[in-house]
Coordinates of C-alpha atoms in Angstrom, one line a residue:
X12 CA -17.7 -9.4 173.3
X13 CA -16.7 -11.2 170.1
X14 CA -13.7 -10.1 168.1
X15 CA -12.9 -11.1 164.3
X16 CA -9.5 -11.8 162.9
X17 CA -9.8 -11.5 159.2
X18 CA -6.8 -12.7 157.3
X19 CA -6.3 -13.2 153.7
X20 CA -3.8 -15.1 151.7
X21 CA -2.3 -13.9 148.4
X22 CA -0.3 -15.9 146.1
X23 CA 0.5 -17.0 142.4
X24 CA 3.2 -19.1 141.2
X25 CA 5.3 -18.9 138.0
X26 CA 3.9 -21.4 135.8
X27 CA 5.9 -23.7 133.7
X28 CA 5.9 -23.9 130.1
X29 CA 5.5 -27.1 128.1
X30 CA 9.2 -28.5 128.6
X31 CA 9.8 -31.5 126.5
X32 CA 12.2 -34.5 127.1
X33 CA 14.4 -33.1 124.3
X34 CA 14.5 -29.6 125.6
X35 CA 16.7 -30.9 128.8
X36 CA 20.4 -29.6 128.3
X37 CA 19.3 -27.4 125.5
X38 CA 17.2 -24.8 126.9
X39 CA 17.2 -23.2 130.3
X40 CA 14.1 -21.0 130.4
X41 CA 11.2 -22.9 131.8
X42 CA 8.2 -20.2 132.5
X43 CA 5.1 -19.6 130.4
X44 CA 5.3 -15.8 130.4
X45 CA 2.3 -15.4 128.4
X46 CA 0.0 -17.6 130.6
X47 CA 1.8 -16.0 133.8
X48 CA 0.7 -12.5 132.7
X49 CA -2.6 -13.3 131.4
X50 CA -3.7 -14.9 134.6
X51 CA -1.8 -12.6 137.1
X52 CA -3.5 -9.4 135.1
X53 CA -7.0 -11.0 135.2
X54 CA -6.9 -11.9 139.0
X55 CA -5.5 -8.4 139.7
X56 CA -8.4 -6.8 137.6
X57 CA -11.1 -9.2 138.7
X58 CA -10.1 -9.4 142.5
X59 CA -7.0 -7.7 143.9
X60 CA -7.5 -4.3 142.8
X61 CA -11.4 -4.1 143.4
X62 CA -10.8 -5.6 146.7
X63 CA -8.2 -3.5 148.1
X64 CA -10.6 -0.6 147.1
X65 CA -13.3 -2.1 149.1
X66 CA -10.9 -2.9 152.0
X67 CA -9.7 0.8 151.8
X68 CA -13.5 2.1 151.6
X69 CA -14.4 -0.2 154.7
X70 CA -11.5 1.0 157.0
X71 CA -12.4 5.0 156.1
X72 CA -16.3 4.5 156.7
X73 CA -15.6 2.4 159.8
X74 CA -13.2 5.1 161.2
X75 CA -10.6 2.4 161.9
X76 CA -12.7 0.0 163.4
X77 CA -12.3 -2.3 160.6
X78 CA -8.7 -4.2 160.4
X79 CA -7.6 -6.6 157.9
X80 CA -4.2 -8.9 157.7
X81 CA -2.6 -10.1 154.5
X82 CA -0.1 -12.7 153.9
X83 CA 1.7 -12.4 150.3
X84 CA 4.1 -14.7 149.1
X85 CA 7.7 -13.5 147.8
X86 CA 6.9 -14.8 144.1
X87 CA 3.5 -12.8 144.3
X88 CA 5.1 -9.8 145.0
X89 CA 7.4 -10.3 142.3
X90 CA 4.8 -10.6 139.7
X91 CA 3.2 -7.5 141.2
X92 CA 6.3 -5.5 140.4
X93 CA 6.4 -7.0 136.8
X94 CA 2.7 -7.0 135.9
X95 CA 0.7 -4.6 138.2
X96 CA 2.8 -2.1 140.1
X97 CA 0.0 -0.1 141.1
X98 CA -1.3 -3.0 143.2
X99 CA 1.8 -2.5 145.4
X100 CA 0.7 1.0 145.6
X101 CA -2.8 0.3 146.7
X102 CA -1.4 -2.0 149.7
X103 CA 1.0 0.7 150.5
X104 CA -2.2 3.1 151.0
X105 CA -3.9 0.4 152.7
X106 CA -1.0 0.0 155.2
X107 CA -0.8 3.9 155.7
X108 CA -4.3 3.7 157.7
X109 CA -2.7 1.7 160.5
X110 CA -5.4 -1.0 160.2
X111 CA -3.5 -3.6 158.3
X112 CA -0.8 -6.0 159.0
X113 CA 1.4 -7.9 156.8
X114 CA 2.7 -11.5 157.7
X115 CA 5.7 -13.3 156.9
X116 CA 5.6 -16.7 155.3
X117 CA 8.0 -18.9 153.0
X118 CA 9.1 -16.7 150.1
X119 CA 8.5 -19.2 147.3
X120 CA 5.2 -20.5 149.2
X121 CA 7.1 -23.6 149.2
X122 CA 7.1 -27.1 151.1
X123 CA 10.4 -26.4 152.8
X124 CA 9.0 -26.9 156.2
X125 CA 8.2 -30.4 155.5
X126 CA 11.6 -31.4 154.8
X127 CA 14.4 -29.0 154.7
X128 CA 14.7 -26.9 157.8
X129 CA 17.7 -24.8 156.6
X130 CA 15.9 -23.9 153.4
X131 CA 12.7 -23.4 155.4
X132 CA 14.8 -20.5 157.5
X133 CA 16.4 -19.2 154.3
X134 CA 13.0 -18.4 152.4
X135 CA 11.6 -17.0 155.6
X136 CA 14.5 -14.5 156.0
X137 CA 14.3 -13.9 152.4
X138 CA 10.5 -13.1 152.8
X139 CA 10.8 -10.8 155.8
X140 CA 13.6 -8.8 153.9
X141 CA 11.1 -8.5 150.8
X142 CA 8.2 -7.1 153.0
X143 CA 10.9 -4.5 154.5
X144 CA 12.1 -3.4 151.3
X145 CA 8.7 -3.3 149.6
X146 CA 6.4 -1.8 152.4
X147 CA 9.2 -0.8 155.0
X148 CA 8.0 -2.7 157.8
X149 CA 9.1 -5.9 159.8
X150 CA 6.3 -8.5 160.2
X151 CA 5.9 -9.6 163.9
X152 CA 3.4 -12.9 163.2
X153 CA 4.2 -15.9 161.0
X154 CA 2.0 -18.0 158.7
X155 CA 3.3 -21.0 156.9
X156 CA 2.6 -22.1 153.4
X157 CA -1.4 -23.4 153.2
X158 CA -1.2 -22.7 157.4
X159 CA 1.0 -25.6 157.6
X160 CA 1.9 -26.5 161.2
X161 CA 3.5 -29.1 163.4
X162 CA 5.4 -29.1 166.6
X163 CA 8.8 -29.3 164.9
X164 CA 7.8 -26.4 162.7
X165 CA 6.6 -24.2 165.8
X166 CA 9.9 -24.9 167.3
X167 CA 11.9 -23.5 164.3
X168 CA 9.4 -20.6 164.1
X169 CA 9.8 -19.8 167.7
X170 CA 13.8 -20.1 167.4
X171 CA 13.6 -17.5 164.3
X172 CA 12.2 -15.0 166.7
X173 CA 8.4 -15.1 166.2
X174 CA 6.1 -15.1 169.0
X175 CA 2.8 -15.7 167.1
X176 CA 1.7 -17.8 164.4
X177 CA -1.6 -18.7 162.5
X178 CA -2.7 -22.0 161.4
X179 CA -5.7 -24.3 161.3
X180 CA -8.1 -25.4 163.9
X181 CA -8.4 -28.9 162.9
X182 CA -11.0 -31.0 164.6
X183 CA -8.6 -34.0 164.9
X184 CA -6.2 -31.8 166.9
X185 CA -8.6 -29.7 169.0
X186 CA -11.0 -32.4 169.8
X187 CA -13.6 -30.9 172.2
X188 CA -11.7 -27.5 172.5
X189 CA -12.8 -24.2 170.8
X190 CA -10.9 -22.7 168.1
X191 CA -12.0 -19.4 169.4
X192 CA -9.4 -18.6 171.8
X193 CA -5.5 -18.0 171.6
X194 CA -3.3 -21.2 172.0
X195 CA 0.3 -22.1 172.3
X196 CA 2.8 -24.6 171.0
X197 CA 3.3 -27.3 173.5
X198 CA 7.2 -27.5 172.7
X199 CA 7.4 -23.7 172.7
X200 CA 4.9 -22.1 175.1
X201 CA 6.0 -18.8 174.1
X202 CA 4.9 -19.1 170.6
X203 CA 1.2 -18.2 170.3
X204 CA -1.3 -19.7 168.1
X205 CA -4.4 -18.2 166.4
X206 CA -6.8 -21.1 164.8
X207 CA -9.0 -21.0 161.8
X208 CA -12.7 -21.1 162.4
X209 CA -13.6 -23.8 159.8
X210 CA -17.2 -23.1 160.0
X211 CA -17.4 -19.3 159.6
X212 CA -14.3 -19.2 157.1
X213 CA -16.0 -21.8 154.8
X214 CA -19.4 -20.3 154.8
X215 CA -17.4 -17.6 152.8
X216 CA -14.9 -19.4 151.0
X217 CA -17.1 -22.5 150.0
X218 CA -20.7 -22.0 150.4
X219 CA -21.2 -18.3 149.8
X220 CA -22.4 -18.5 146.2
X221 CA -23.8 -22.1 146.2
X222 CA -27.5 -21.9 145.5
X223 CA -28.3 -25.5 146.8
X224 CA -26.8 -24.2 150.2
X225 CA -30.0 -24.1 152.5
X226 CA -28.9 -20.5 153.9
X227 CA -28.4 -19.0 150.4
X228 CA -28.1 -16.2 149.9
X229 CA -25.8 -14.9 152.8
X230 CA -26.2 -11.4 154.0
X231 CA -23.9 -9.2 156.1
X232 CA -26.6 -8.9 158.5
X233 CA -27.6 -12.7 158.9
X234 CA -23.6 -13.5 159.0
X235 CA -22.9 -11.3 162.0
X236 CA -26.0 -12.6 163.9
X237 CA -24.6 -16.1 163.6
X238 CA -21.1 -15.0 164.9
X239 CA -22.7 -13.0 167.6
X240 CA -24.9 -15.8 168.6
X241 CA -22.5 -18.4 168.4
X242 CA -22.6 -20.6 171.6
X243 CA -19.2 -22.4 171.4
X244 CA -16.9 -20.9 173.9
X245 CA -14.4 -18.3 173.0
X246 CA -14.6 -14.7 171.8
X247 CA -12.2 -14.8 169.0
X248 CA -13.6 -15.9 165.5
X249 CA -10.6 -16.3 163.0
X250 CA -11.6 -15.7 159.4
X251 CA -8.7 -17.2 157.1
X252 CA -9.6 -17.1 153.6
X253 CA -8.0 -16.8 150.0
X254 CA -8.2 -13.3 148.7
X255 CA -9.4 -14.7 145.3
X256 CA -12.9 -15.3 147.1
X257 CA -13.5 -11.5 146.4
X258 CA -14.3 -11.4 142.6
X259 CA -12.6 -14.5 141.3
X260 CA -13.8 -17.7 143.2
X261 CA -17.0 -15.7 143.9
X262 CA -17.7 -13.5 140.9
X263 CA -18.8 -9.8 141.6
X264 CA -22.0 -10.8 140.5
X265 CA -22.8 -12.9 143.4
X266 CA -22.8 -9.7 145.4
X267 CA -19.4 -10.7 147.2
X268 CA -18.0 -7.2 147.4
X269 CA -21.4 -5.7 148.7
X270 CA -21.3 -8.3 151.5
X271 CA -18.1 -7.2 152.8
X272 CA -18.5 -3.7 152.6
X273 CA -21.5 -4.2 154.8
X274 CA -19.7 -6.4 157.3
X275 CA -18.1 -3.3 159.5
X276 CA -21.9 -1.9 160.0
X277 CA -23.4 -5.0 161.2
X278 CA -20.3 -5.8 163.3
X279 CA -20.7 -2.6 165.0
X280 CA -24.6 -3.2 165.6
X281 CA -23.6 -6.8 167.1
X282 CA -20.8 -5.0 169.3
X283 CA -18.2 -7.3 167.4
X284 CA -14.8 -6.0 166.8
X285 CA -12.1 -6.3 164.5
X286 CA -8.3 -6.9 165.8
X287 CA -5.1 -7.9 163.8
X288 CA -3.1 -10.9 164.9
X289 CA -0.1 -8.9 166.6
X290 CA -2.7 -6.9 168.8
X291 CA -4.3 -10.6 169.8
X292 CA -1.1 -12.1 170.8
X293 CA -0.1 -9.0 172.6
X294 CA -3.3 -8.7 174.7
X295 CA -4.5 -12.1 175.1
X296 CA -2.8 -14.8 177.0
X297 CA -2.9 -18.8 175.6
X298 CA -5.7 -20.7 177.3
X299 CA -3.8 -24.0 176.4
X300 CA -1.1 -25.7 174.6
X301 CA -1.9 -27.9 171.5
X302 CA -0.1 -31.0 170.7
X303 CA 0.5 -31.4 166.7
X304 CA 3.0 -34.4 166.0
X305 CA 2.1 -34.5 162.3
X306 CA 1.8 -31.7 160.0
X307 CA -1.5 -30.2 159.4
X308 CA -2.9 -27.5 156.8
X309 CA -6.0 -25.7 155.9
X310 CA -6.9 -28.1 152.7
X311 CA -9.4 -30.6 152.2
X312 CA -11.5 -32.3 154.8
X313 CA -8.2 -34.2 156.2
X314 CA -6.5 -31.0 156.9
X315 CA -3.4 -32.8 156.6
X316 CA -0.6 -32.3 153.8
X317 CA -1.6 -35.1 151.4
X318 CA -2.8 -32.8 148.6
X319 CA 1.1 -32.0 148.0
X320 CA 2.8 -35.2 149.5
X321 CA -0.1 -37.9 149.2
X322 CA 1.2 -40.0 146.1
X323 CA 4.2 -41.6 144.8
X324 CA 4.5 -38.7 142.0
X325 CA 4.6 -36.0 144.6
X326 CA 6.9 -37.6 146.8
X327 CA 9.3 -38.4 144.1
X328 CA 9.4 -34.8 142.8
X329 CA 9.7 -33.5 146.3
X330 CA 12.7 -36.0 147.0
X331 CA 14.3 -35.3 143.9
X332 CA 14.4 -31.4 144.5
X333 CA 15.2 -31.7 148.1
X334 CA 18.2 -33.6 147.4
X335 CA 20.1 -30.9 145.8
X336 CA 19.3 -28.3 148.2
X337 CA 22.7 -28.4 149.8
X338 CA 24.5 -27.5 146.5
X339 CA 22.3 -24.9 145.4
X340 CA 22.6 -23.1 148.8
X341 CA 26.5 -23.0 148.1
X342 CA 25.9 -21.6 144.4
X343 CA 26.0 -17.8 143.9
X344 CA 24.4 -18.0 140.2
X345 CA 21.7 -15.7 140.2
X346 CA 19.5 -17.3 137.5
X347 CA 19.9 -20.7 139.4
X348 CA 18.9 -19.3 142.8
X349 CA 15.7 -17.5 141.1
X350 CA 14.6 -20.9 139.5
X351 CA 15.2 -23.0 142.5
X352 CA 12.7 -20.6 144.4
X353 CA 10.3 -20.5 141.7
X354 CA 10.6 -24.5 141.3
X355 CA 9.8 -25.1 145.1
X356 CA 6.4 -23.2 144.8
X357 CA 3.9 -25.7 146.4
X358 CA 1.4 -25.4 143.3
X359 CA 3.6 -27.3 141.3
X360 CA 3.1 -30.6 143.6
X361 CA -0.6 -29.7 143.9
X362 CA -0.9 -30.2 140.3
X363 CA 0.1 -33.6 140.9
X364 CA -2.8 -34.4 143.3
X365 CA -4.6 -37.5 142.5
X366 CA -7.2 -37.1 145.2
X367 CA -9.5 -34.9 142.9
X368 CA -10.1 -32.8 139.9
X369 CA -7.8 -29.6 140.1
X370 CA -9.7 -26.8 138.5
X371 CA -6.8 -24.5 138.4
X372 CA -4.2 -26.7 136.9
X373 CA -2.6 -25.8 133.8
X374 CA -2.2 -29.5 133.0
X375 CA -4.8 -32.1 131.4
X376 CA -4.0 -34.6 134.2
X377 CA -1.8 -34.9 137.2
X378 CA 0.8 -37.3 135.4
X379 CA 1.3 -34.5 132.6
X380 CA 2.1 -32.2 135.6
X381 CA 4.5 -34.7 137.0
X382 CA 6.3 -35.4 133.6
X383 CA 6.5 -31.7 132.7
X384 CA 7.9 -30.7 136.2
X385 CA 10.6 -33.8 136.1
X386 CA 11.6 -32.7 132.7
X387 CA 12.2 -29.1 134.1
X388 CA 14.0 -30.4 137.2
X389 CA 16.1 -32.6 135.3
X390 CA 17.5 -29.8 133.2
X391 CA 18.0 -27.7 136.5
X392 CA 19.9 -30.4 138.0
X393 CA 22.4 -30.7 135.2
X394 CA 23.1 -27.0 135.6
X395 CA 23.7 -27.3 139.3
X396 CA 26.2 -30.3 138.6
X397 CA 28.0 -28.4 136.0
X398 CA 29.1 -26.1 138.7
X399 CA 29.2 -28.6 141.5
X400 CA 29.5 -32.1 140.2
X401 CA 27.6 -34.8 142.1
X402 CA 31.0 -37.1 142.0
X403 CA 31.7 -34.9 145.1
X404 CA 30.1 -35.7 148.4
X405 CA 28.3 -32.6 149.9
X406 CA 30.4 -32.5 152.9
X407 CA 33.9 -32.5 151.0
X408 CA 32.5 -29.9 148.5
X409 CA 31.5 -27.7 151.4
X410 CA 34.8 -28.1 152.8
X411 CA 36.5 -27.4 149.5
X412 CA 34.1 -24.0 148.8
X413 CA 35.0 -23.0 152.6
X414 CA 38.8 -23.1 151.8
X415 CA 38.3 -21.3 148.6
X416 CA 36.1 -18.6 150.2
X417 CA 38.8 -18.4 153.0
X418 CA 41.8 -18.0 150.5
X419 CA 39.6 -15.3 148.7
X420 CA 39.2 -13.5 151.7
X421 CA 43.1 -13.9 152.5
X422 CA 43.9 -12.7 148.8
X423 CA 41.5 -9.6 149.0
X424 CA 43.1 -8.7 152.6
X425 CA 46.5 -9.0 151.0
X426 CA 45.4 -6.7 148.1
X427 CA 44.2 -4.1 150.6
X428 CA 47.6 -4.3 152.3
X429 CA 49.4 -3.8 148.8
X430 CA 47.0 -0.9 148.1
X431 CA 47.8 0.6 151.5
X432 CA 51.4 0.3 151.1
X433 CA 51.6 1.6 147.5
X434 CA 49.7 4.5 148.7
X435 CA 51.9 5.1 151.5
X436 CA 54.9 4.6 149.2
X437 CA 53.7 7.3 146.7
X438 CA 53.0 9.6 149.4
X439 CA 56.6 9.0 150.7
X440 CA 57.9 9.6 147.2
X441 CA 55.8 12.8 146.7
X442 CA 57.2 14.0 150.0
X443 CA 60.7 13.1 149.2
X444 CA 60.5 14.9 145.8
X445 CA 59.0 17.9 147.4
X446 CA 62.0 18.3 150.0
X447 CA 64.5 17.5 147.2
X448 CA 63.2 20.3 145.2
X449 CA 63.2 22.7 148.2
X450 CA 67.0 21.7 148.7
X451 CA 67.6 22.6 145.0
X452 CA 66.0 25.8 145.3
X453 CA 67.9 26.7 148.6
X454 CA 71.1 25.8 146.6
X455 CA 70.3 28.3 144.0
X456 CA 69.6 31.1 146.0
X457 CA 73.0 30.5 147.9
X458 CA 74.9 30.7 144.6
X459 CA 73.3 34.2 143.8
X460 CA 74.5 35.9 147.0
X461 CA 77.7 37.6 146.2
X462 CA 80.7 37.3 148.9
X463 CA 81.6 40.4 150.2
X464 CA 85.1 41.8 149.2
X465 CA 88.0 42.2 151.9

């Protein structure tokens, strides 16, 4: 019996406005609000909202047999709250069915796991807290930005308390092995892994509306027949997709919504079930451990991280922003901390990609993307250094700030003691005044009593 684990990624970055060299030091607002709102509302109306309706309809018509998993970045949730709060309501309605699971990821959909473990942990914690505050649940399963995974990353994820993670079923890692099983990290065997099935995932994400594809058009009946008849070993077929394939990457006119709505019916006919990642991790044992010494992702044929870290532009930008992470984490300025998150979104580095043309980039070419990002980053660094000068070493600065915080706590404790003593003094004073008043009253009464005559 085959089982499908269907997972969707949702992410939208805060895109940067055209930030010129002469803006550095003069203008500290970096975002193209008009473009961000326009794009988000467009995608929400074309994809997210009708897709959520479709998912809810599929769950209800299948009597809860259909199940689906989502991972929504923190910055995407922020934009939902700003531009489309009704979208959050629709996700809450999906959650009430009991057939939906939300995953934890990095808050900013960042590359922190590739070079800054402390920042990585901070963002994962932030995202978990965001999901708890918005949806009232604590995610049990983790998925990293763009399914980036390595042995080192798995160790950190395990130490943060997760017992399951989603990642790519790359051929250069699996070799002859099938992605259709539950695996485990080689360094942390307690961390179970679900691996993306490339063939069946990419039939939907890449080939569904391709008129030149020999299997076009793809129907739900045909697709489920393929999964049921798959000869490769294993019973778990993990379909990991971008949510925008519904209505955006594949327009509704291609029949993508009708295709998905028909999946539960044909799955039932083929005796194929749907399960959530946490359910699979709970009821399935890992058949083997996988060794991934170098980071892999679900992007491009190489399934590596070269789309974000593959050229000198990207590496320099990443080195520059990573170099100030210690100082930013010491900062308490809300605006700086907010900009810090938004500037770490992996999209900014993807726009600098020179491997292939980027259809979704707001820039004319990767070099424009690099120049604009570095102008913004230069201004941001000036703001950070205004608070924490670069002439002071990180360790020395950290020591000084620790001393200041300790002194602040001591002052706060002393102030509380003073308030306590002042309160007690006031109570004693009131008590003394009360007793003195009583004495005066008694003395007055004594004077009014007549002395008996002899």
